[in-house]
PDB file of C-alpha atoms and ligand atoms in Angstrom:
ATOM      1  CA  MET A   1      -5.686 -11.443 -10.099  1.00  0.00           C
ATOM      2  CA  LYS A   2      -5.772  -7.735 -11.042  1.00  0.00           C
ATOM      3  CA  LYS A   3      -8.129  -6.893 -13.938  1.00  0.00           C
ATOM      4  CA  ARG A   4      -6.898  -4.806 -16.855  1.00  0.00           C
ATOM      5  CA  LEU A   5      -8.208  -1.220 -16.736  1.00  0.00           C
ATOM      6  CA  THR A   6     -10.091   0.156 -19.750  1.00  0.00           C
ATOM      7  CA  ILE A   7     -10.521   3.574 -21.364  1.00  0.00           C
ATOM      8  CA  THR A   8     -13.782   3.907 -19.385  1.00  0.00           C
ATOM      9  CA  HIS A   9     -11.817   3.574 -16.146  1.00  0.00           C
ATOM     10  CA  PHE A  10      -9.382   6.298 -17.233  1.00  0.00           C
ATOM     11  CA  LYS A  11     -12.180   8.774 -17.954  1.00  0.00           C
ATOM     12  CA  LYS A  12     -13.763   7.942 -14.587  1.00  0.00           C
ATOM     13  CA  MET A  13     -10.409   8.413 -12.850  1.00  0.00           C
ATOM     14  CA  LYS A  14     -10.275  11.952 -14.250  1.00  0.00           C
ATOM     15  CA  GLN A  15     -13.845  12.649 -13.089  1.00  0.00           C
ATOM     16  CA  GLU A  16     -12.943  11.381  -9.612  1.00  0.00           C
ATOM     17  CA  SER A  17      -9.610  13.270  -9.584  1.00  0.00           C
ATOM     18  CA  LYS A  18      -7.654  10.013  -9.216  1.00  0.00           C
ATOM     19  CA  PRO A  19      -4.224  10.476 -10.852  1.00  0.00           C
ATOM     20  CA  ILE A  20      -3.300   8.000 -13.605  1.00  0.00           C
ATOM     21  CA  SER A  21       0.198   6.474 -13.520  1.00  0.00           C
ATOM     22  CA  VAL A  22       1.867   5.708 -16.839  1.00  0.00           C
ATOM     23  CA  LEU A  23       5.353   4.338 -17.437  1.00  0.00           C
ATOM     24  CA  THR A  24       7.093   3.221 -20.590  1.00  0.00           C
ATOM     25  CA  ALA A  25       8.302  -0.367 -20.958  1.00  0.00           C
ATOM     26  CA  TYR A  26       9.933  -2.042 -23.919  1.00  0.00           C
ATOM     27  CA  ASP A  27      10.444  -5.711 -23.129  1.00  0.00           C
ATOM     28  CA  PHE A  28       9.261  -8.643 -21.007  1.00  0.00           C
ATOM     29  CA  PRO A  29      11.108  -7.842 -17.758  1.00  0.00           C
ATOM     30  CA  SER A  30      10.360  -4.098 -17.753  1.00  0.00           C
ATOM     31  CA  ALA A  31       6.674  -4.792 -18.458  1.00  0.00           C
ATOM     32  CA  LYS A  32       6.470  -7.531 -15.826  1.00  0.00           C
ATOM     33  CA  LEU A  33       8.041  -5.337 -13.149  1.00  0.00           C
ATOM     34  CA  ALA A  34       5.849  -2.345 -14.074  1.00  0.00           C
ATOM     35  CA  GLU A  35       2.726  -4.497 -13.861  1.00  0.00           C
ATOM     36  CA  GLU A  36       3.794  -6.033 -10.536  1.00  0.00           C
ATOM     37  CA  ALA A  37       4.376  -2.498  -9.231  1.00  0.00           C
ATOM     38  CA  GLY A  38       0.766  -1.563 -10.077  1.00  0.00           C
ATOM     39  CA  ILE A  39       1.169   0.846 -12.995  1.00  0.00           C
ATOM     40  CA  ASP A  40      -2.154   1.864 -14.633  1.00  0.00           C
ATOM     41  CA  ILE A  41      -0.929   2.108 -18.247  1.00  0.00           C
ATOM     42  CA  ILE A  42       2.222   0.852 -19.952  1.00  0.00           C
ATOM     43  CA  LEU A  43       3.387   2.875 -22.934  1.00  0.00           C
ATOM     44  CA  VAL A  44       5.594   1.172 -25.500  1.00  0.00           C
ATOM     45  CA  GLY A  45       6.992   4.526 -26.510  1.00  0.00           C
ATOM     46  CA  ASP A  46       9.076   5.153 -29.586  1.00  0.00           C
ATOM     47  CA  SER A  47      11.520   6.506 -26.999  1.00  0.00           C
ATOM     48  CA  LEU A  48      12.763   2.927 -27.309  1.00  0.00           C
ATOM     49  CA  GLY A  49      14.728   4.378 -30.210  1.00  0.00           C
ATOM     50  CA  ASN A  50      16.732   6.433 -27.703  1.00  0.00           C
ATOM     51  CA  VAL A  51      16.904   4.269 -24.596  1.00  0.00           C
ATOM     52  CA  VAL A  52      16.943   0.745 -26.051  1.00  0.00           C
ATOM     53  CA  LEU A  53      18.300   1.069 -29.599  1.00  0.00           C
ATOM     54  CA  GLY A  54      20.737   3.940 -29.022  1.00  0.00           C
ATOM     55  CA  TYR A  55      19.492   6.371 -31.693  1.00  0.00           C
ATOM     56  CA  ASP A  56      19.759  10.142 -31.165  1.00  0.00           C
ATOM     57  CA  THR A  57      16.068  10.677 -31.970  1.00  0.00           C
ATOM     58  CA  THR A  58      12.883   8.614 -32.310  1.00  0.00           C
ATOM     59  CA  ILE A  59      12.800   9.176 -36.061  1.00  0.00           C
ATOM     60  CA  PRO A  60      14.514   5.907 -37.149  1.00  0.00           C
ATOM     61  CA  VAL A  61      12.024   3.756 -35.182  1.00  0.00           C
ATOM     62  CA  THR A  62       9.880   1.546 -37.449  1.00  0.00           C
ATOM     63  CA  ILE A  63       6.546  -0.229 -37.155  1.00  0.00           C
ATOM     64  CA  GLU A  64       8.558  -3.491 -36.986  1.00  0.00           C
ATOM     65  CA  ASP A  65      10.476  -2.188 -33.941  1.00  0.00           C
ATOM     66  CA  ILE A  66       7.234  -1.192 -32.212  1.00  0.00           C
ATOM     67  CA  VAL A  67       5.474  -4.479 -32.997  1.00  0.00           C
ATOM     68  CA  TYR A  68       8.495  -6.504 -31.814  1.00  0.00           C
ATOM     69  CA  HIS A  69       8.791  -4.653 -28.505  1.00  0.00           C
ATOM     70  CA  THR A  70       5.033  -4.478 -27.913  1.00  0.00           C
ATOM     71  CA  ARG A  71       4.779  -8.243 -28.318  1.00  0.00           C
ATOM     72  CA  ALA A  72       7.365  -8.744 -25.566  1.00  0.00           C
ATOM     73  CA  VAL A  73       5.630  -6.185 -23.328  1.00  0.00           C
ATOM     74  CA  ALA A  74       2.267  -7.883 -23.872  1.00  0.00           C
ATOM     75  CA  ARG A  75       3.777 -11.191 -22.714  1.00  0.00           C
ATOM     76  CA  GLY A  76       5.164  -9.542 -19.592  1.00  0.00           C
ATOM     77  CA  ALA A  77       2.091  -7.505 -18.598  1.00  0.00           C
ATOM     78  CA  GLN A  78      -1.031  -9.463 -19.377  1.00  0.00           C
ATOM     79  CA  GLN A  79      -3.274  -7.512 -16.982  1.00  0.00           C
ATOM     80  CA  THR A  80      -2.168  -3.965 -17.839  1.00  0.00           C
ATOM     81  CA  PHE A  81      -3.560  -1.589 -20.464  1.00  0.00           C
ATOM     82  CA  ILE A  82      -0.857  -1.241 -23.126  1.00  0.00           C
ATOM     83  CA  VAL A  83      -0.555   1.738 -25.461  1.00  0.00           C
ATOM     84  CA  ALA A  84       2.021   1.605 -28.267  1.00  0.00           C
ATOM     85  CA  ASP A  85       3.400   4.493 -30.291  1.00  0.00           C
ATOM     86  CA  MET A  86       2.800   4.776 -34.008  1.00  0.00           C
ATOM     87  CA  PRO A  87       6.271   5.715 -35.254  1.00  0.00           C
ATOM     88  CA  PHE A  88       7.384   8.568 -37.493  1.00  0.00           C
ATOM     89  CA  MET A  89       5.609   8.672 -40.885  1.00  0.00           C
ATOM     90  CA  SER A  90       3.468   5.630 -40.129  1.00  0.00           C
ATOM     91  CA  TYR A  91       0.423   7.954 -39.986  1.00  0.00           C
ATOM     92  CA  GLY A  92      -0.560  11.234 -41.599  1.00  0.00           C
ATOM     93  CA  VAL A  93       0.690  10.025 -44.989  1.00  0.00           C
ATOM     94  CA  SER A  94      -2.208   7.925 -46.228  1.00  0.00           C
ATOM     95  CA  ARG A  95      -5.291   6.729 -44.411  1.00  0.00           C
ATOM     96  CA  GLU A  96      -4.668   3.164 -45.531  1.00  0.00           C
ATOM     97  CA  ALA A  97      -1.093   3.151 -44.156  1.00  0.00           C
ATOM     98  CA  THR A  98      -2.338   4.591 -40.855  1.00  0.00           C
ATOM     99  CA  MET A  99      -5.018   1.926 -40.502  1.00  0.00           C
ATOM    100  CA  ARG A 100      -2.687  -0.926 -41.495  1.00  0.00           C
ATOM    101  CA  GLY A 101       0.039   0.256 -39.108  1.00  0.00           C
ATOM    102  CA  ALA A 102      -2.365   0.523 -36.205  1.00  0.00           C
ATOM    103  CA  ALA A 103      -3.840  -2.879 -37.057  1.00  0.00           C
ATOM    104  CA  ARG A 104      -0.366  -4.486 -36.920  1.00  0.00           C
ATOM    105  CA  ILE A 105       0.375  -2.887 -33.553  1.00  0.00           C
ATOM    106  CA  MET A 106      -2.901  -4.234 -32.158  1.00  0.00           C
ATOM    107  CA  GLN A 107      -2.986  -7.662 -33.851  1.00  0.00           C
ATOM    108  CA  GLU A 108       0.698  -8.619 -33.935  1.00  0.00           C
ATOM    109  CA  GLY A 109       1.892  -6.533 -30.985  1.00  0.00           C
ATOM    110  CA  GLY A 110      -1.066  -7.091 -28.679  1.00  0.00           C
ATOM    111  CA  ALA A 111      -1.531  -3.431 -27.659  1.00  0.00           C
ATOM    112  CA  GLN A 112      -4.911  -2.165 -26.490  1.00  0.00           C
ATOM    113  CA  ALA A 113      -4.411   1.325 -27.962  1.00  0.00           C
ATOM    114  CA  VAL A 114      -2.085   3.407 -30.128  1.00  0.00           C
ATOM    115  CA  LYS A 115      -0.559   6.846 -29.585  1.00  0.00           C
ATOM    116  CA  LEU A 116      -0.035   9.446 -32.316  1.00  0.00           C
ATOM    117  CA  GLU A 117       1.828  12.747 -32.140  1.00  0.00           C
ATOM    118  CA  GLY A 118       0.052  15.871 -33.370  1.00  0.00           C
ATOM    119  CA  GLY A 119      -3.156  17.867 -32.956  1.00  0.00           C
ATOM    120  CA  VAL A 120      -5.562  19.426 -35.437  1.00  0.00           C
ATOM    121  CA  GLU A 121      -3.531  18.144 -38.419  1.00  0.00           C
ATOM    122  CA  ILE A 122      -3.962  14.455 -37.485  1.00  0.00           C
ATOM    123  CA  ALA A 123      -7.467  14.676 -36.013  1.00  0.00           C
ATOM    124  CA  SER A 124      -9.046  13.013 -39.056  1.00  0.00           C
ATOM    125  CA  ASP A 125      -6.634  10.052 -38.721  1.00  0.00           C
ATOM    126  CA  VAL A 126      -7.588   9.780 -35.049  1.00  0.00           C
ATOM    127  CA  ALA A 127     -11.294   9.844 -35.924  1.00  0.00           C
ATOM    128  CA  ALA A 128     -10.828   7.085 -38.522  1.00  0.00           C
ATOM    129  CA  LEU A 129      -8.930   4.874 -36.070  1.00  0.00           C
ATOM    130  CA  VAL A 130     -11.522   5.411 -33.343  1.00  0.00           C
ATOM    131  CA  LYS A 131     -14.301   4.645 -35.836  1.00  0.00           C
ATOM    132  CA  ALA A 132     -12.506   1.372 -36.616  1.00  0.00           C
ATOM    133  CA  GLY A 133     -12.586   0.490 -32.905  1.00  0.00           C
ATOM    134  CA  ILE A 134      -8.991   1.422 -32.042  1.00  0.00           C
ATOM    135  CA  PRO A 135      -8.544   3.495 -28.881  1.00  0.00           C
ATOM    136  CA  VAL A 136      -6.210   6.442 -29.506  1.00  0.00           C
ATOM    137  CA  MET A 137      -4.032   8.430 -27.133  1.00  0.00           C
ATOM    138  CA  GLY A 138      -2.978  11.818 -28.512  1.00  0.00           C
ATOM    139  CA  HIS A 139       0.385  13.497 -27.902  1.00  0.00           C
ATOM    140  CA  ILE A 140       0.899  17.263 -28.114  1.00  0.00           C
ATOM    141  CA  GLY A 141       3.341  19.883 -26.814  1.00  0.00           C
ATOM    142  CA  LEU A 142       6.887  18.699 -27.427  1.00  0.00           C
ATOM    143  CA  THR A 143       6.399  15.991 -30.031  1.00  0.00           C
ATOM    144  CA  PRO A 144       9.781  14.248 -30.387  1.00  0.00           C
ATOM    145  CA  GLN A 145       9.093  12.978 -33.921  1.00  0.00           C
ATOM    146  CA  SER A 146       9.063  16.663 -34.995  1.00  0.00           C
ATOM    147  CA  VAL A 147      12.228  17.585 -33.094  1.00  0.00           C
ATOM    148  CA  HIS A 148      13.929  19.042 -36.173  1.00  0.00           C
ATOM    149  CA  GLN A 149      10.860  21.100 -37.043  1.00  0.00           C
ATOM    150  CA  LEU A 150      10.625  22.357 -33.446  1.00  0.00           C
ATOM    151  CA  GLY A 151      14.325  23.247 -33.356  1.00  0.00           C
ATOM    152  CA  GLY A 152      15.204  21.008 -30.421  1.00  0.00           C
ATOM    153  CA  TYR A 153      13.776  19.637 -27.190  1.00  0.00           C
ATOM    154  CA  LYS A 154      12.359  22.821 -25.631  1.00  0.00           C
ATOM    155  CA  VAL A 155       9.391  23.896 -23.575  1.00  0.00           C
ATOM    156  CA  GLN A 156       6.385  24.467 -25.842  1.00  0.00           C
ATOM    157  CA  GLY A 157       3.461  26.887 -25.723  1.00  0.00           C
ATOM    158  CA  LYS A 158       5.319  29.795 -24.126  1.00  0.00           C
ATOM    159  CA  LEU A 159       3.952  32.358 -26.575  1.00  0.00           C
ATOM    160  CA  GLU A 160       0.242  33.130 -26.443  1.00  0.00           C
ATOM    161  CA  ALA A 161      -0.372  31.990 -30.029  1.00  0.00           C
ATOM    162  CA  ASP A 162       1.413  28.682 -29.414  1.00  0.00           C
ATOM    163  CA  ALA A 163      -0.480  28.152 -26.173  1.00  0.00           C
ATOM    164  CA  GLU A 164      -3.774  28.819 -27.942  1.00  0.00           C
ATOM    165  CA  ARG A 165      -2.803  26.351 -30.685  1.00  0.00           C
ATOM    166  CA  LEU A 166      -2.177  23.658 -28.076  1.00  0.00           C
ATOM    167  CA  VAL A 167      -5.600  24.277 -26.530  1.00  0.00           C
ATOM    168  CA  GLN A 168      -7.170  23.882 -29.985  1.00  0.00           C
ATOM    169  CA  ASP A 169      -5.108  20.727 -30.606  1.00  0.00           C
ATOM    170  CA  ALA A 170      -6.358  19.170 -27.357  1.00  0.00           C
ATOM    171  CA  LYS A 171      -9.960  20.015 -28.211  1.00  0.00           C
ATOM    172  CA  ALA A 172      -9.584  18.635 -31.751  1.00  0.00           C
ATOM    173  CA  LEU A 173      -8.215  15.350 -30.413  1.00  0.00           C
ATOM    174  CA  GLU A 174     -11.022  15.072 -27.876  1.00  0.00           C
ATOM    175  CA  GLU A 175     -13.556  15.826 -30.602  1.00  0.00           C
ATOM    176  CA  ALA A 176     -11.953  13.146 -32.820  1.00  0.00           C
ATOM    177  CA  GLY A 177     -12.509  10.570 -30.073  1.00  0.00           C
ATOM    178  CA  ALA A 178      -9.067  10.245 -28.424  1.00  0.00           C
ATOM    179  CA  PHE A 179      -9.447   8.706 -24.950  1.00  0.00           C
ATOM    180  CA  SER A 180      -6.551  10.690 -23.462  1.00  0.00           C
ATOM    181  CA  ILE A 181      -3.678  12.983 -24.430  1.00  0.00           C
ATOM    182  CA  VAL A 182       0.000  13.063 -23.501  1.00  0.00           C
ATOM    183  CA  LEU A 183       1.077  16.664 -22.984  1.00  0.00           C
ATOM    184  CA  GLU A 184       4.849  17.016 -23.081  1.00  0.00           C
ATOM    185  CA  LEU A 185       7.107  19.832 -21.906  1.00  0.00           C
ATOM    186  CA  VAL A 186       4.764  22.774 -21.412  1.00  0.00           C
ATOM    187  CA  THR A 187       4.411  25.188 -18.524  1.00  0.00           C
ATOM    188  CA  GLU A 188       2.495  24.006 -15.488  1.00  0.00           C
ATOM    189  CA  GLU A 189      -0.065  26.791 -15.933  1.00  0.00           C
ATOM    190  CA  LEU A 190      -0.845  25.886 -19.533  1.00  0.00           C
ATOM    191  CA  ALA A 191      -1.095  22.155 -18.725  1.00  0.00           C
ATOM    192  CA  ALA A 192      -3.542  22.824 -15.884  1.00  0.00           C
ATOM    193  CA  TYR A 193      -5.587  25.063 -18.171  1.00  0.00           C
ATOM    194  CA  ILE A 194      -5.743  22.426 -20.935  1.00  0.00           C
ATOM    195  CA  SER A 195      -6.684  19.717 -18.399  1.00  0.00           C
ATOM    196  CA  GLY A 196      -9.608  21.881 -17.366  1.00  0.00           C
ATOM    197  CA  GLU A 197     -10.709  22.466 -20.963  1.00  0.00           C
ATOM    198  CA  VAL A 198     -11.200  18.812 -21.963  1.00  0.00           C
ATOM    199  CA  ALA A 199     -13.069  15.910 -20.366  1.00  0.00           C
ATOM    200  CA  ILE A 200     -10.461  13.273 -21.343  1.00  0.00           C
ATOM    201  CA  PRO A 201      -7.394  12.661 -19.139  1.00  0.00           C
ATOM    202  CA  ILE A 202      -4.300  14.761 -19.814  1.00  0.00           C
ATOM    203  CA  ILE A 203      -1.169  12.753 -19.031  1.00  0.00           C
ATOM    204  CA  GLY A 204       1.736  15.073 -18.414  1.00  0.00           C
ATOM    205  CA  ILE A 205       5.465  14.669 -18.917  1.00  0.00           C
ATOM    206  CA  GLY A 206       7.365  17.755 -17.899  1.00  0.00           C
ATOM    207  CA  ALA A 207       3.971  19.473 -17.669  1.00  0.00           C
ATOM    208  CA  GLY A 208       3.633  19.939 -13.928  1.00  0.00           C
ATOM    209  CA  ARG A 209       1.107  19.110 -11.268  1.00  0.00           C
ATOM    210  CA  GLY A 210      -2.177  20.141 -12.873  1.00  0.00           C
ATOM    211  CA  CYS A 211      -2.465  17.108 -15.194  1.00  0.00           C
ATOM    212  CA  ASP A 212      -4.726  14.078 -14.692  1.00  0.00           C
ATOM    213  CA  GLY A 213      -1.789  11.682 -14.719  1.00  0.00           C
ATOM    214  CA  GLN A 214       1.947  11.453 -15.282  1.00  0.00           C
ATOM    215  CA  VAL A 215       4.128   9.510 -17.680  1.00  0.00           C
ATOM    216  CA  LEU A 216       7.874   8.983 -17.480  1.00  0.00           C
ATOM    217  CA  VAL A 217      10.416   6.837 -19.284  1.00  0.00           C
ATOM    218  CA  TYR A 218      11.448   3.593 -17.542  1.00  0.00           C
ATOM    219  CA  HIS A 219      15.163   4.071 -18.173  1.00  0.00           C
ATOM    220  CA  ASP A 220      15.013   7.671 -16.910  1.00  0.00           C
ATOM    221  CA  ILE A 221      13.422   6.992 -13.514  1.00  0.00           C
ATOM    222  CA  LEU A 222      15.779   4.040 -12.943  1.00  0.00           C
ATOM    223  CA  GLN A 223      18.934   5.687 -14.345  1.00  0.00           C
ATOM    224  CA  TYR A 224      19.188   2.565 -16.497  1.00  0.00           C
ATOM    225  CA  ALA A 225      21.840   3.831 -18.919  1.00  0.00           C
ATOM    226  CA  SER A 226      19.408   6.432 -20.272  1.00  0.00           C
ATOM    227  CA  PRO A 227      21.107   9.194 -22.237  1.00  0.00           C
ATOM    228  CA  TYR A 228      23.156  11.047 -19.637  1.00  0.00           C
ATOM    229  CA  PHE A 229      21.705  14.523 -19.738  1.00  0.00           C
ATOM    230  CA  GLU A 230      19.909  16.232 -16.926  1.00  0.00           C
ATOM    231  CA  LYS A 231      16.128  16.206 -17.332  1.00  0.00           C
ATOM    232  CA  LYS A 232      14.543  18.636 -14.869  1.00  0.00           C
ATOM    233  CA  PHE A 233      11.151  16.922 -15.035  1.00  0.00           C
ATOM    234  CA  VAL A 234      12.464  13.430 -14.195  1.00  0.00           C
ATOM    235  CA  LYS A 235      12.627  12.096 -10.667  1.00  0.00           C
ATOM    236  CA  THR A 236      15.175   9.321 -10.150  1.00  0.00           C
ATOM    237  CA  TYR A 237      13.700   6.433  -8.163  1.00  0.00           C
ATOM    238  CA  ALA A 238      16.714   4.105  -8.333  1.00  0.00           C
ATOM    239  CA  ASP A 239      20.199   4.033  -9.796  1.00  0.00           C
ATOM    240  CA  ILE A 240      20.022   0.694 -11.565  1.00  0.00           C
ATOM    241  CA  GLY A 241      22.768   1.691 -13.994  1.00  0.00           C
ATOM    242  CA  THR A 242      25.329   1.912 -11.205  1.00  0.00           C
ATOM    243  CA  THR A 243      24.061  -1.312  -9.608  1.00  0.00           C
ATOM    244  CA  ILE A 244      24.352  -3.227 -12.892  1.00  0.00           C
ATOM    245  CA  ARG A 245      27.743  -1.751 -13.833  1.00  0.00           C
ATOM    246  CA  THR A 246      29.189  -2.587 -10.406  1.00  0.00           C
ATOM    247  CA  ALA A 247      27.788  -6.128 -10.542  1.00  0.00           C
ATOM    248  CA  ILE A 248      29.337  -6.699 -13.976  1.00  0.00           C
ATOM    249  CA  GLU A 249      32.674  -5.246 -12.815  1.00  0.00           C
ATOM    250  CA  ASN A 250      32.613  -7.749  -9.937  1.00  0.00           C
ATOM    251  CA  TYR A 251      31.831 -10.609 -12.334  1.00  0.00           C
ATOM    252  CA  VAL A 252      34.670  -9.615 -14.670  1.00  0.00           C
ATOM    253  CA  SER A 253      37.040  -9.412 -11.737  1.00  0.00           C
ATOM    254  CA  ASP A 254      35.908 -12.828 -10.377  1.00  0.00           C
ATOM    255  CA  VAL A 255      36.401 -14.497 -13.773  1.00  0.00           C
ATOM    256  CA  LYS A 256      39.837 -12.960 -14.237  1.00  0.00           C
ATOM    257  CA  SER A 257      40.999 -13.837 -10.716  1.00  0.00           C
ATOM    258  CA  GLY A 258      39.515 -17.356 -10.792  1.00  0.00           C
ATOM    259  CA  VAL A 259      37.117 -16.629  -7.904  1.00  0.00           C
ATOM    260  CA  PHE A 260      34.230 -17.719 -10.142  1.00  0.00           C
ATOM    261  CA  PRO A 261      33.133 -20.458 -10.634  1.00  0.00           C
ATOM    262  CA  GLN A 262      33.323 -22.134  -7.219  1.00  0.00           C
ATOM    263  CA  GLU A 263      32.615 -25.691  -6.133  1.00  0.00           C
ATOM    264  CA  GLU A 264      28.866 -24.961  -5.808  1.00  0.00           C
ATOM    265  CA  HIS A 265      28.588 -23.792  -9.442  1.00  0.00           C
ATOM    266  CA  VAL A 266      29.964 -26.868 -11.193  1.00  0.00           C
ATOM    267  CA  PHE A 267      28.580 -30.243 -12.286  1.00  0.00           C
ATOM    268  CA  GLY A 268      30.523 -33.424 -11.662  1.00  0.00           C
ATOM    269  CA  ALA A 269      30.623 -36.609 -13.685  1.00  0.00           C
ATOM    270  CA  GLN A 270      29.585 -40.004 -12.351  1.00  0.00           C
ATOM    271  CA  ALA A 271      32.458 -41.679 -10.562  1.00  0.00           C
ATOM    272  CA  GLY A 272      34.669 -43.448 -13.042  1.00  0.00           C
ATOM    273  CA  THR A 273      33.129 -41.914 -16.215  1.00  0.00           C
ATOM    274  CA  ILE A 274      35.916 -39.486 -16.940  1.00  0.00           C
ATOM    275  CA  GLY A 275      38.492 -42.054 -15.937  1.00  0.00           C
ATOM    276  CA  ALA A 276      37.081 -44.496 -18.455  1.00  0.00           C
ATOM    277  CA  LEU A 277      37.034 -41.831 -21.193  1.00  0.00           C
ATOM    278  CA  TYR A 278      40.304 -40.034 -20.658  1.00  0.00           C
ATOM    279  CA  GLY A 279      42.201 -42.068 -18.161  1.00  0.00           C
ATOM    280  CA  GLY A 280      41.626 -39.407 -15.470  1.00  0.00           C
ATOM    281  CA  GLU A 281      39.567 -39.554 -12.276  1.00  0.00           C
ATOM    282  CA  ALA A 282      36.120 -38.114 -11.518  1.00  0.00           C
ATOM    283  CA  ARG A 283      35.968 -35.910  -8.467  1.00  0.00           C
ATOM    284  CA  LYS A 284      34.437 -37.290  -5.310  1.00  0.00           C
ATOM    285  CA  GLY A 285      31.622 -36.052  -3.054  1.00  0.00           C
ATOM    286  CA  LYS A 286      28.756 -33.959  -4.399  1.00  0.00           C
ATOM    287  CA  ASP A 287      29.876 -34.245  -8.027  1.00  0.00           C
ATOM    288  CA  ALA A 288      29.895 -37.997  -7.901  1.00  0.00           C
ATOM    289  CA  ASP A 289      26.440 -37.917  -6.252  1.00  0.00           C
ATOM    290  CA  ASP A 290      25.107 -35.704  -9.064  1.00  0.00           C
ATOM    291  CA  GLY A 291      26.608 -38.111 -11.568  1.00  0.00           C
ATOM    292  CA  GLN A 292      24.764 -41.014  -9.952  1.00  0.00           C
ATOM    293  CA  LEU A 293      21.510 -39.040  -9.936  1.00  0.00           C
ATOM    294  CA  ALA A 294      21.895 -38.338 -13.621  1.00  0.00           C
ATOM    295  CA  ALA A 295      22.688 -41.955 -14.293  1.00  0.00           C
ATOM    296  CA  ARG A 296      19.432 -42.965 -12.572  1.00  0.00           C
ATOM    297  CA  GLY A 297      17.482 -40.668 -14.895  1.00  0.00           C
ATOM    298  CA  LYS A 298      16.858 -38.035 -12.200  1.00  0.00           C
ATOM    299  CA  GLU A 299      17.396 -34.341 -12.854  1.00  0.00           C
ATOM    300  CA  VAL A 300      20.627 -32.850 -11.566  1.00  0.00           C
ATOM    301  CA  PRO A 301      19.659 -29.644  -9.672  1.00  0.00           C
ATOM    302  CA  LEU A 302      20.704 -26.573 -11.644  1.00  0.00           C
ATOM    303  CA  THR A 303      20.539 -24.191  -8.679  1.00  0.00           C
TER     304      THR A 303
HETATM  305  O1  KIV B   1       7.965   7.682 -26.629  1.00  0.00           O
HETATM  306  C1  KIV B   1       7.682   7.891 -25.446  1.00  0.00           C
HETATM  307  O2  KIV B   1       8.181   7.272 -24.514  1.00  0.00           O
HETATM  308  C2  KIV B   1       6.719   8.950 -25.174  1.00  0.00           C
HETATM  309  C3  KIV B   1       6.650   9.437 -23.766  1.00  0.00           C
HETATM  310  C4  KIV B   1       7.848  10.211 -23.438  1.00  0.00           C
HETATM  311  C5  KIV B   1       5.393  10.164 -23.521  1.00  0.00           C
HETATM  312  O3  KIV B   1       6.063   9.399 -26.056  1.00  0.00           O
END
């Protein structure tokens, strides 16, 4: 059985120039499939607010939402390193709230690490969490929890001063003890530069080819009813949305036309049972056989 990777592995992967694969997951099946596919890190992102709960932003997501979804992910991916997002305003307000929130995500959710958005301004929170034994992943560049402050979902660090600030943010997070950093929506040149400036892995999303790893959103790469706007940095690996919609259309049509259920989908009563109850007749053949099996205390096959 595959062994769960650790933060030591991720640092070594950067040193050995081995790219780190990260994908979000939010429930048991998505986590199970991601683990079976060999993903290095699963992120229970607060993007679940958008792709699972249908909010416009990640801002309404709560610690309860994250704990609930992380618990399901932890059941589905028992051998994969799981990072869970600390949601909006669950950190940076008071040290005690930060520590308690992170503790819930680890103890109740079963995550191995937490992720926080921000740089220099949250470095002391990161240091306190790390000191308490909680691995922290940073997140800089486009930080969706600050979407209103940033004026929308746009490429960050284009101006020299902003680029310099991001470099300082990355260094502050490294200094505070973060084991890696998500770098979202910045130019490829800046991302490559930042990756070269710190010893911890930089995991890019919309940050080009010079990062130490990549992260994408499960629903985006699978076209699984993710919000329908074009994202240049996403590669579509399957169109699950169309597959599911078509399958459900076929089911609806089968129910309405009486094509489903068929003989093989139904259970029959023991011969004579229905007749005795209602004065009708049980059907013959397989159904009667199943009825006799049941009567003898044997399980009737459900498939
Ligand atoms: O919430 C999330 O899924 C994220 C990724 C997009 C990095 O933070």
